[in-house]
Tab-separated table of C-alpha atoms and ligand atoms in Angstrom:
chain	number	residue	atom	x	y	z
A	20	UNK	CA	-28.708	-0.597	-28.603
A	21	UNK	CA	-25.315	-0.220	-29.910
A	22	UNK	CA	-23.605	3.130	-29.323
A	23	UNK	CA	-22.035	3.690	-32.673
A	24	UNK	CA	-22.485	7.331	-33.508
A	25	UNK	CA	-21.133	9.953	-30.488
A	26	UNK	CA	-22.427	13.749	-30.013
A	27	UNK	CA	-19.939	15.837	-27.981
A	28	UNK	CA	-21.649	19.332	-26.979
A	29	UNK	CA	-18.818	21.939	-26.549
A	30	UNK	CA	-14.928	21.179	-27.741
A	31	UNK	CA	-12.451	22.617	-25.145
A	32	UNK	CA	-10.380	21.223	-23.304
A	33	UNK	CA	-12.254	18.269	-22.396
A	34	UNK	CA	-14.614	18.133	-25.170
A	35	UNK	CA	-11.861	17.714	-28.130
A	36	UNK	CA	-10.136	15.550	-25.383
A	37	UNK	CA	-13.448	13.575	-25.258
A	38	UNK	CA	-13.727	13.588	-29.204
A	39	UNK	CA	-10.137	12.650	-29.779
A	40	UNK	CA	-10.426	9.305	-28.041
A	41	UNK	CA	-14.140	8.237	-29.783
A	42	UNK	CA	-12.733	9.121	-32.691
A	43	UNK	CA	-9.751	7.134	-31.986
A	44	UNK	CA	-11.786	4.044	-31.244
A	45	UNK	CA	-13.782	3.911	-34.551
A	46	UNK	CA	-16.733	6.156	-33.278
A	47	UNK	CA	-18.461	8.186	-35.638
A	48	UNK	CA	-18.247	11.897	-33.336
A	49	UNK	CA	-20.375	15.149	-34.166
A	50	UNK	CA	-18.434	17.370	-32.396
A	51	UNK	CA	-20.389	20.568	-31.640
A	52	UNK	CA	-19.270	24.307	-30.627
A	53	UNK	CA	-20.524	27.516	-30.525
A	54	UNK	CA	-18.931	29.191	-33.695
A	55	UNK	CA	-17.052	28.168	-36.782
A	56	UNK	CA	-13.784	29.737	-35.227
A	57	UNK	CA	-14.336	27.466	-31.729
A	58	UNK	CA	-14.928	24.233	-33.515
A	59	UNK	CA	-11.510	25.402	-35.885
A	60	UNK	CA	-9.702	25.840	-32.732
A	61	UNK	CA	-11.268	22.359	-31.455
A	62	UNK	CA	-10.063	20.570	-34.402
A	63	UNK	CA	-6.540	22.363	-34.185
A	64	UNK	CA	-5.882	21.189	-31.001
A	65	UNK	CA	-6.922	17.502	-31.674
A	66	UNK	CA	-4.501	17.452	-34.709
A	67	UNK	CA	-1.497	18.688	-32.577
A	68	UNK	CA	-2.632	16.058	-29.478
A	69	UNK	CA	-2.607	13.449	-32.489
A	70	UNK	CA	0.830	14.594	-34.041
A	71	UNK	CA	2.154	14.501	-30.965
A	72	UNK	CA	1.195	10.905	-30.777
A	73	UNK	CA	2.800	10.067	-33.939
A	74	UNK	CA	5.871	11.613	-32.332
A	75	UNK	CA	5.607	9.000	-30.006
A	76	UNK	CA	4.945	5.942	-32.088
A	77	UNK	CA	1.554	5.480	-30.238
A	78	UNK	CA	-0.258	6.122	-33.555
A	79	UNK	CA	0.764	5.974	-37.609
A	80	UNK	CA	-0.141	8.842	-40.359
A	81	UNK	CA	-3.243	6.798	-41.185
A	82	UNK	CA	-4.799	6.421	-37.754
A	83	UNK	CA	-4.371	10.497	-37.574
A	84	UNK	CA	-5.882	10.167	-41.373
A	85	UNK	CA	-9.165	8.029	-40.221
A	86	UNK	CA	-9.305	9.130	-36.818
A	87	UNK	CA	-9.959	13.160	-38.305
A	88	UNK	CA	-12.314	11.892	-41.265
A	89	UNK	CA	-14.533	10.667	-37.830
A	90	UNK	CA	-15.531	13.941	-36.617
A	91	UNK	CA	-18.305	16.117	-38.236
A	92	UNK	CA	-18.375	19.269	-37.469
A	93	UNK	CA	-21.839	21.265	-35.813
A	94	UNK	CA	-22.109	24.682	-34.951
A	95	UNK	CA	-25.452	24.773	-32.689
A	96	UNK	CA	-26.524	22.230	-30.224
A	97	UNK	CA	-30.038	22.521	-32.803
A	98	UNK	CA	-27.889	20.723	-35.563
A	99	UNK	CA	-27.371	17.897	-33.673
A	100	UNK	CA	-28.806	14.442	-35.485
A	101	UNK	CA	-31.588	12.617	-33.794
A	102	UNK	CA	-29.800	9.297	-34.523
A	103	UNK	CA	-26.853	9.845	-32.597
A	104	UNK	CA	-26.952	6.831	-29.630
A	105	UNK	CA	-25.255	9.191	-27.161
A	106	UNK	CA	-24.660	12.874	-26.157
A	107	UNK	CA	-21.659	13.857	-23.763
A	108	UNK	CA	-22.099	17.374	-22.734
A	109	UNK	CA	-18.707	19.354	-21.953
A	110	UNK	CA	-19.321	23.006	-21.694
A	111	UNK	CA	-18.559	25.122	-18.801
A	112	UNK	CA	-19.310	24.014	-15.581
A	113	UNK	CA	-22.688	26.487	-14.960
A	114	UNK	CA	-26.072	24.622	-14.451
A	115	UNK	CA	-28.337	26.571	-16.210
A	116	UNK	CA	-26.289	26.198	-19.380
A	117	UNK	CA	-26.335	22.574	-18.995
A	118	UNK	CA	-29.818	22.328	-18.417
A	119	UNK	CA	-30.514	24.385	-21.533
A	120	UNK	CA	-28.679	21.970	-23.377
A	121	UNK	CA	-30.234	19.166	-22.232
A	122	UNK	CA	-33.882	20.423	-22.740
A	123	UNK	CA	-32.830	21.927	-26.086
A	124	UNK	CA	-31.608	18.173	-27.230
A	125	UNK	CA	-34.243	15.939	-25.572
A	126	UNK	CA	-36.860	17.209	-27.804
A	127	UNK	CA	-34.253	16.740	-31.028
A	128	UNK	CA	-32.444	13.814	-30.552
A	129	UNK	CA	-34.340	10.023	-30.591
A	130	UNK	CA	-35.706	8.894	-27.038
A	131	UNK	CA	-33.443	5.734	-26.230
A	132	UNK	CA	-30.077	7.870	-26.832
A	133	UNK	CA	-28.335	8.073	-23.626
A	134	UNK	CA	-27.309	11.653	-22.182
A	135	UNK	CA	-24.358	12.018	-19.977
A	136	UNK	CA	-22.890	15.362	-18.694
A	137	UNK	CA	-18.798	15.503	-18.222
A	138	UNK	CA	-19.803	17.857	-15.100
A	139	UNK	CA	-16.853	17.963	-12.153
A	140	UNK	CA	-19.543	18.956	-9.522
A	141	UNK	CA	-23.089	19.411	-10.655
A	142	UNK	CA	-25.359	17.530	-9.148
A	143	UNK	CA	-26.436	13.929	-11.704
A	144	UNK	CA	-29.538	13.559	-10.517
A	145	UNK	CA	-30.471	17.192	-10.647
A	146	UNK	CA	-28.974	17.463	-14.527
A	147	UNK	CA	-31.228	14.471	-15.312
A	148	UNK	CA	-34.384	15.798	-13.775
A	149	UNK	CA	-34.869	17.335	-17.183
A	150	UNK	CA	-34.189	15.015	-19.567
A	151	UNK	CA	-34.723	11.257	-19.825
A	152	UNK	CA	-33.427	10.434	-16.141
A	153	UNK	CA	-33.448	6.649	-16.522
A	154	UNK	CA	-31.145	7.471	-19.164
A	155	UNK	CA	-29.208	10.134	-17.739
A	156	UNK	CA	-25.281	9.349	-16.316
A	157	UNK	CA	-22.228	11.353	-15.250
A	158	UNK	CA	-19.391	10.666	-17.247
A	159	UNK	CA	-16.421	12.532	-16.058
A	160	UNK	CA	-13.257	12.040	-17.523
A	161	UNK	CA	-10.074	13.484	-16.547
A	162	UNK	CA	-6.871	16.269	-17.869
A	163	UNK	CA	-5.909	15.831	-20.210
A	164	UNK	CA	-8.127	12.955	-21.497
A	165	UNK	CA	-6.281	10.920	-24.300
A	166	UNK	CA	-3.463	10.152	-21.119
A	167	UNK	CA	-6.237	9.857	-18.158
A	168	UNK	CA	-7.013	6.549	-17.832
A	169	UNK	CA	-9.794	6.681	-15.272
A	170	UNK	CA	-13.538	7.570	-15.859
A	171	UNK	CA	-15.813	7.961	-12.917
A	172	UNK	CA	-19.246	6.813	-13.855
A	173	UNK	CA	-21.916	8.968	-11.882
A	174	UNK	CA	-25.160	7.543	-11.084
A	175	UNK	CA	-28.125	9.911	-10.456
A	176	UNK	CA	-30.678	9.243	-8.284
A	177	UNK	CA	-32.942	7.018	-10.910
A	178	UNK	CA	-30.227	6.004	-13.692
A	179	UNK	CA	-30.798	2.692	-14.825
A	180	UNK	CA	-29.090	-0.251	-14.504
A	181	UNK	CA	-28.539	-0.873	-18.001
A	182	UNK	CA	-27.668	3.152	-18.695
A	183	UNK	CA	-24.779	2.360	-16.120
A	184	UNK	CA	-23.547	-1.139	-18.129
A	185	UNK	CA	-23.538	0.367	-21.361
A	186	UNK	CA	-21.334	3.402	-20.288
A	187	UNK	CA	-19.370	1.020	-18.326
A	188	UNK	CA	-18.520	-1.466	-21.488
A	189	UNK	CA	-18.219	1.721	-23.584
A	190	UNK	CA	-15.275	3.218	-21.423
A	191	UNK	CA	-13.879	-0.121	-21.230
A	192	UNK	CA	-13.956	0.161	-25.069
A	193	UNK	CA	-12.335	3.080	-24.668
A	194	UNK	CA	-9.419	1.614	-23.214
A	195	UNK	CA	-10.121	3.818	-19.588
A	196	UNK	CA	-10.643	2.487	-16.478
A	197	UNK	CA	-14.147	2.824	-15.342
A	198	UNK	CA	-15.532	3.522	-11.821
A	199	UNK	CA	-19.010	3.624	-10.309
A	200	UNK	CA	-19.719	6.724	-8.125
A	201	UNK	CA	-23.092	7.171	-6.818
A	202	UNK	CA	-24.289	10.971	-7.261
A	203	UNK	CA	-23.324	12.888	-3.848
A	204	UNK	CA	-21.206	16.270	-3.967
A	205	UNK	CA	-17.905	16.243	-5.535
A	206	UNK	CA	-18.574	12.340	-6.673
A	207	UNK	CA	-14.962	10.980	-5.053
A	208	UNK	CA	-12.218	12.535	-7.065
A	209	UNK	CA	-13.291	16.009	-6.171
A	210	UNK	CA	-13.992	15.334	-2.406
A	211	UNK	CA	-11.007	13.590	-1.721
A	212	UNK	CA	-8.855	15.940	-3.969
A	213	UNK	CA	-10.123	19.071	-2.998
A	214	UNK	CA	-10.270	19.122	0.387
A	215	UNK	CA	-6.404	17.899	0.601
A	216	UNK	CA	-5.669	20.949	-1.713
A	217	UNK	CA	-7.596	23.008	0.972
A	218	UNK	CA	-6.074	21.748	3.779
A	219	UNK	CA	-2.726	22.292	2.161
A	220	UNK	CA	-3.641	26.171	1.593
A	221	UNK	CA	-4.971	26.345	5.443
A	222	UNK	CA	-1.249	25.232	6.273
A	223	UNK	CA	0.228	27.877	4.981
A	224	UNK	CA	-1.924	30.218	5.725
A	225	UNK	CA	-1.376	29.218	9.439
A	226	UNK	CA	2.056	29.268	8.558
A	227	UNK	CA	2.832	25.786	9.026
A	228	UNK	CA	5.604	25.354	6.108
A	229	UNK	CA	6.932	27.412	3.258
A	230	UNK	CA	4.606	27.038	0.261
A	231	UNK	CA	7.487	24.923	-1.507
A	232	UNK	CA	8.406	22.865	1.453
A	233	UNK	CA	4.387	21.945	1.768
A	234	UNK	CA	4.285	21.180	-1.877
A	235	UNK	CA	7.947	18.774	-1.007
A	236	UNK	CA	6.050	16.737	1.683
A	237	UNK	CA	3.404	15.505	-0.736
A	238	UNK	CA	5.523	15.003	-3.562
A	239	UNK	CA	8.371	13.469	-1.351
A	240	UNK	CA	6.769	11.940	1.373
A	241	UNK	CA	3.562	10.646	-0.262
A	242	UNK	CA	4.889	9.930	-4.301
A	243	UNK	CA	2.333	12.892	-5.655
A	244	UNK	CA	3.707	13.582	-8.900
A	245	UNK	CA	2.848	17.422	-7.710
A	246	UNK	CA	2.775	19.338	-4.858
A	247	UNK	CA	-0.961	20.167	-3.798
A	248	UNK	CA	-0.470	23.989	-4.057
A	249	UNK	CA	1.242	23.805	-7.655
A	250	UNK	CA	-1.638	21.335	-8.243
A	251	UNK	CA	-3.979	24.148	-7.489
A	252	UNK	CA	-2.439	26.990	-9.485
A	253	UNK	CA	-2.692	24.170	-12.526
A	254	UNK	CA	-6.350	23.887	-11.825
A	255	UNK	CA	-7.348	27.470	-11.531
A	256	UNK	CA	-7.879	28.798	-7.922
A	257	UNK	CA	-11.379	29.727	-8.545
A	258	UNK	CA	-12.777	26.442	-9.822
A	259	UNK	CA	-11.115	25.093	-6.803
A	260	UNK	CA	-13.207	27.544	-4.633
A	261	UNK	CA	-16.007	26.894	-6.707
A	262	UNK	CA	-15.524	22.635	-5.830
A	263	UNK	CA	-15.011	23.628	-2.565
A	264	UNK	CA	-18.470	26.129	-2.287
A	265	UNK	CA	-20.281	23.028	-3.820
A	266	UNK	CA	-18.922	20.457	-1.016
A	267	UNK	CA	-19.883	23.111	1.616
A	268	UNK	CA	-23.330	23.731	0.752
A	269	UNK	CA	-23.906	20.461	-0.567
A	270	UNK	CA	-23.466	18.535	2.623
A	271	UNK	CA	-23.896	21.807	5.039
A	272	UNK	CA	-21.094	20.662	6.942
A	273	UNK	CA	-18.320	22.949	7.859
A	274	UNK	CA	-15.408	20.360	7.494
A	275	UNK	CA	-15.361	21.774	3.821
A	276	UNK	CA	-15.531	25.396	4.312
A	277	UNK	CA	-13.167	26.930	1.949
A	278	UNK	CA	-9.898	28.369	3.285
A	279	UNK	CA	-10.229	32.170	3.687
A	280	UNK	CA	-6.705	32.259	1.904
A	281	UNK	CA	-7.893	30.744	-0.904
A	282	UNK	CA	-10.917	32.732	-1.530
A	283	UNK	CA	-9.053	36.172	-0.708
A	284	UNK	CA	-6.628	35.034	-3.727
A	285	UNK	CA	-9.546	34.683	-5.871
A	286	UNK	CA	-10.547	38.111	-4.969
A	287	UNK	CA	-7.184	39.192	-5.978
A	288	UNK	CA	-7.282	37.728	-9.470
A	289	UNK	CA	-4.601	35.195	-8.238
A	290	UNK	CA	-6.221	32.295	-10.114
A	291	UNK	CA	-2.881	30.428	-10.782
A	292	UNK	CA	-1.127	29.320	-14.302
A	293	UNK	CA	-3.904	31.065	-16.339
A	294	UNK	CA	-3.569	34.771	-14.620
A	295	UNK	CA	0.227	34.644	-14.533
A	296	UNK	CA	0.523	33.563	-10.546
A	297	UNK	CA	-1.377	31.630	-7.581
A	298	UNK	CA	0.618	30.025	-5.118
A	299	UNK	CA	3.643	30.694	-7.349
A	300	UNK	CA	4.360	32.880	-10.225
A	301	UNK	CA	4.484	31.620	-13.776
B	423	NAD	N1	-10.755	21.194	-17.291
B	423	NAD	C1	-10.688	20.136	-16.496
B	423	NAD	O1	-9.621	19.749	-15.978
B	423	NAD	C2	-11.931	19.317	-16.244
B	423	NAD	C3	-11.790	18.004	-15.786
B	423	NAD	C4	-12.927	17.205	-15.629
B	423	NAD	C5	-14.189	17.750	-15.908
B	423	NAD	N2	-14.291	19.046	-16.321
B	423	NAD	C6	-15.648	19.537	-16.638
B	423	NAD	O2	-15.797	19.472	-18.055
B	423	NAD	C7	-16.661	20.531	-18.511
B	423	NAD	C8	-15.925	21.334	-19.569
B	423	NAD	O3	-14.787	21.905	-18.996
B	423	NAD	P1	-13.606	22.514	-19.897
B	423	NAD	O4	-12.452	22.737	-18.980
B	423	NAD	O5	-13.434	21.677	-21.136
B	423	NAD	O6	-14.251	23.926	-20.326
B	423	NAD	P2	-13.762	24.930	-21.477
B	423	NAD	O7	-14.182	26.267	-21.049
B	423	NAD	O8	-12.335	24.653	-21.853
B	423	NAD	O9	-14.645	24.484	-22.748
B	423	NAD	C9	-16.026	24.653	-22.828
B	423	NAD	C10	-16.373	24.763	-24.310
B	423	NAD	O10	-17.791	24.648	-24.448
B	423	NAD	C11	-18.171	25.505	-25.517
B	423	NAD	N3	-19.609	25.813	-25.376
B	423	NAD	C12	-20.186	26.628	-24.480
B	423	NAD	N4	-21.522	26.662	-24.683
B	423	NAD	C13	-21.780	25.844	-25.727
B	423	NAD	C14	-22.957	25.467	-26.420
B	423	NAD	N5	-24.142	25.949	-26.097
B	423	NAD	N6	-22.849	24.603	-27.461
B	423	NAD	C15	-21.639	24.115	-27.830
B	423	NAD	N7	-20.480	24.445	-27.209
B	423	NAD	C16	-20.549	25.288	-26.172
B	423	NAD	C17	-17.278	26.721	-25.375
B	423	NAD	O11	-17.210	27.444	-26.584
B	423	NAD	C18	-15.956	26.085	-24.957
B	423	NAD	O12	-15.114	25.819	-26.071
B	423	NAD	C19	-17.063	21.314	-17.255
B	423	NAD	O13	-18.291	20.829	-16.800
B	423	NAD	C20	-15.941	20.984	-16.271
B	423	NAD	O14	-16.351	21.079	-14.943
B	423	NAD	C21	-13.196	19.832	-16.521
């Protein structure tokens, strides 16, 4: 099968990320949200991300011009065609939603399309169980995604060989770079990133180092192009508690218990950027 025609479920910030690059790349993308004002927004976005490429001389006028007459718009996962030869599913990170989704388009769309969820911590193999699971895959780009270059490739438990080289030569079409993860909590980005965040809030919270001079080691001392606390406010403290609730109880070990700092800042409606302050005050 060739994977021509591209159905992104949900356009935020990584769905119209997600349909900005297909439709980049010559994919036909049916880009679908929840209202006609969402999917506006959507499109809005992806029109400033590709003016802002033409700003840049990365694109001309007429890639902007052929890369917008790509996207269709759909309001209602029920809208989606049955032909399309893949689904990427990019609404909120909650697991029932996703699994509505997926039931709701495995009885619509044709039986050898392959489904893949953009999750950042759901479980692969437990998205799949409900849909095609030989077909299923984790495909989780990265913020914003027309820069990101990787993709980690998640394999559930009984995704086929051939799901996984088809996803793999379409990323590389994509110009990303592709990895293979096998489906365990947090994949590798988010166990290896959010623990180090963690650890970085139990430091100060044990009063190690200033909250800037912690953020200075990393950046300084290890080349991060951000400190791990700013790093945090930028991803929202509460989906970084949530990353790190889904490491602890998804390998019962206490190594990733989440620092109490970090979930009493929660509490306070200290999520970072998006609430005004976290670890600093914006
Ligand atoms: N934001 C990040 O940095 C990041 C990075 C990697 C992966 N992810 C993952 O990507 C997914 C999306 O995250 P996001 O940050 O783009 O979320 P977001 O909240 O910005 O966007 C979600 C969008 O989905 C839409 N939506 C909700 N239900 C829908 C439905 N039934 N049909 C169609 N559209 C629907 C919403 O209207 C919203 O626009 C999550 O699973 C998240 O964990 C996020």
């Amino acid at each position: 099968m060739n994977i021509n025609k591209i159905a992104v479920i949900g356009g935020g910030t990584m769905g119209n990320g997600i349909t900005h690059v297909f439709a980049a790349k010559g994919f036909n993308v049916f880009l679908c949200e929840t209202s006609e004002e969402l999917y506006a927004k959507a499109l809005k976005t992806i029109t400033g991300n590709l003016d802002r490429q033409i700003k840049k001389n990365i694109i001309t006028d007429e890639d902007k011009v052929s890369s917008l007459s790509r996207i269709n718009k759909i309001i209602g996962v029920e809208k989606i065609p049955a032909d399309v030869d893949l689904v990427i599913e990019a609404i909120y990170e909650n697991k029932e939603a996703k699994i509505h989704i997926f039931k709701t388009l495995d009885k619509i769309v044709k039986p050898d399309s392959i489904f893949a969820s953009n999750t950042s911590s759901i479980s692969v193999t437990e998205l799949s169980s409900v849909a095609r699971a030989d077909k299923f895959i984790g495909m989780h780009f990265m913020n914003p995604v027309p820069v990101m270059k990787l993709v980690e490739i998640i394999r559930g438990y009984s995704t086929s060989d051939e799901t996984f080289s088809m996803i793999k030569d379409l990323s590389i079409k994509l110009d990303k770079e592709p990895v293979e993860v096998f489906d365990y909590p947090g994949f590798i980005s988010n166990r290896i990133l959010m623990p180090m965040i963690n650890e970085a809030i139990f430091a100060l919270m044990e009063g190690v180092a200033s909250k800037e001079d912690i953020d200075t080691v990393m950046k300084l001392g290890m080349n991060h192009p951000m400190g791990p606390l700013t790093l945090a406010d930028f991803i929202g403290l509460d989906v970084c508690l949530a990353i790190m609730e889904v490491l602890y109880n998804g390998f019962n070990d206490p190594k990733y218990r989440p620092c109490p700092l970090l979930k009493k800042m929660v509490a306070a409606g200290k999520l970072g950027r998006k609430s005004g302050e976290g670890f600093f005050k914006y």
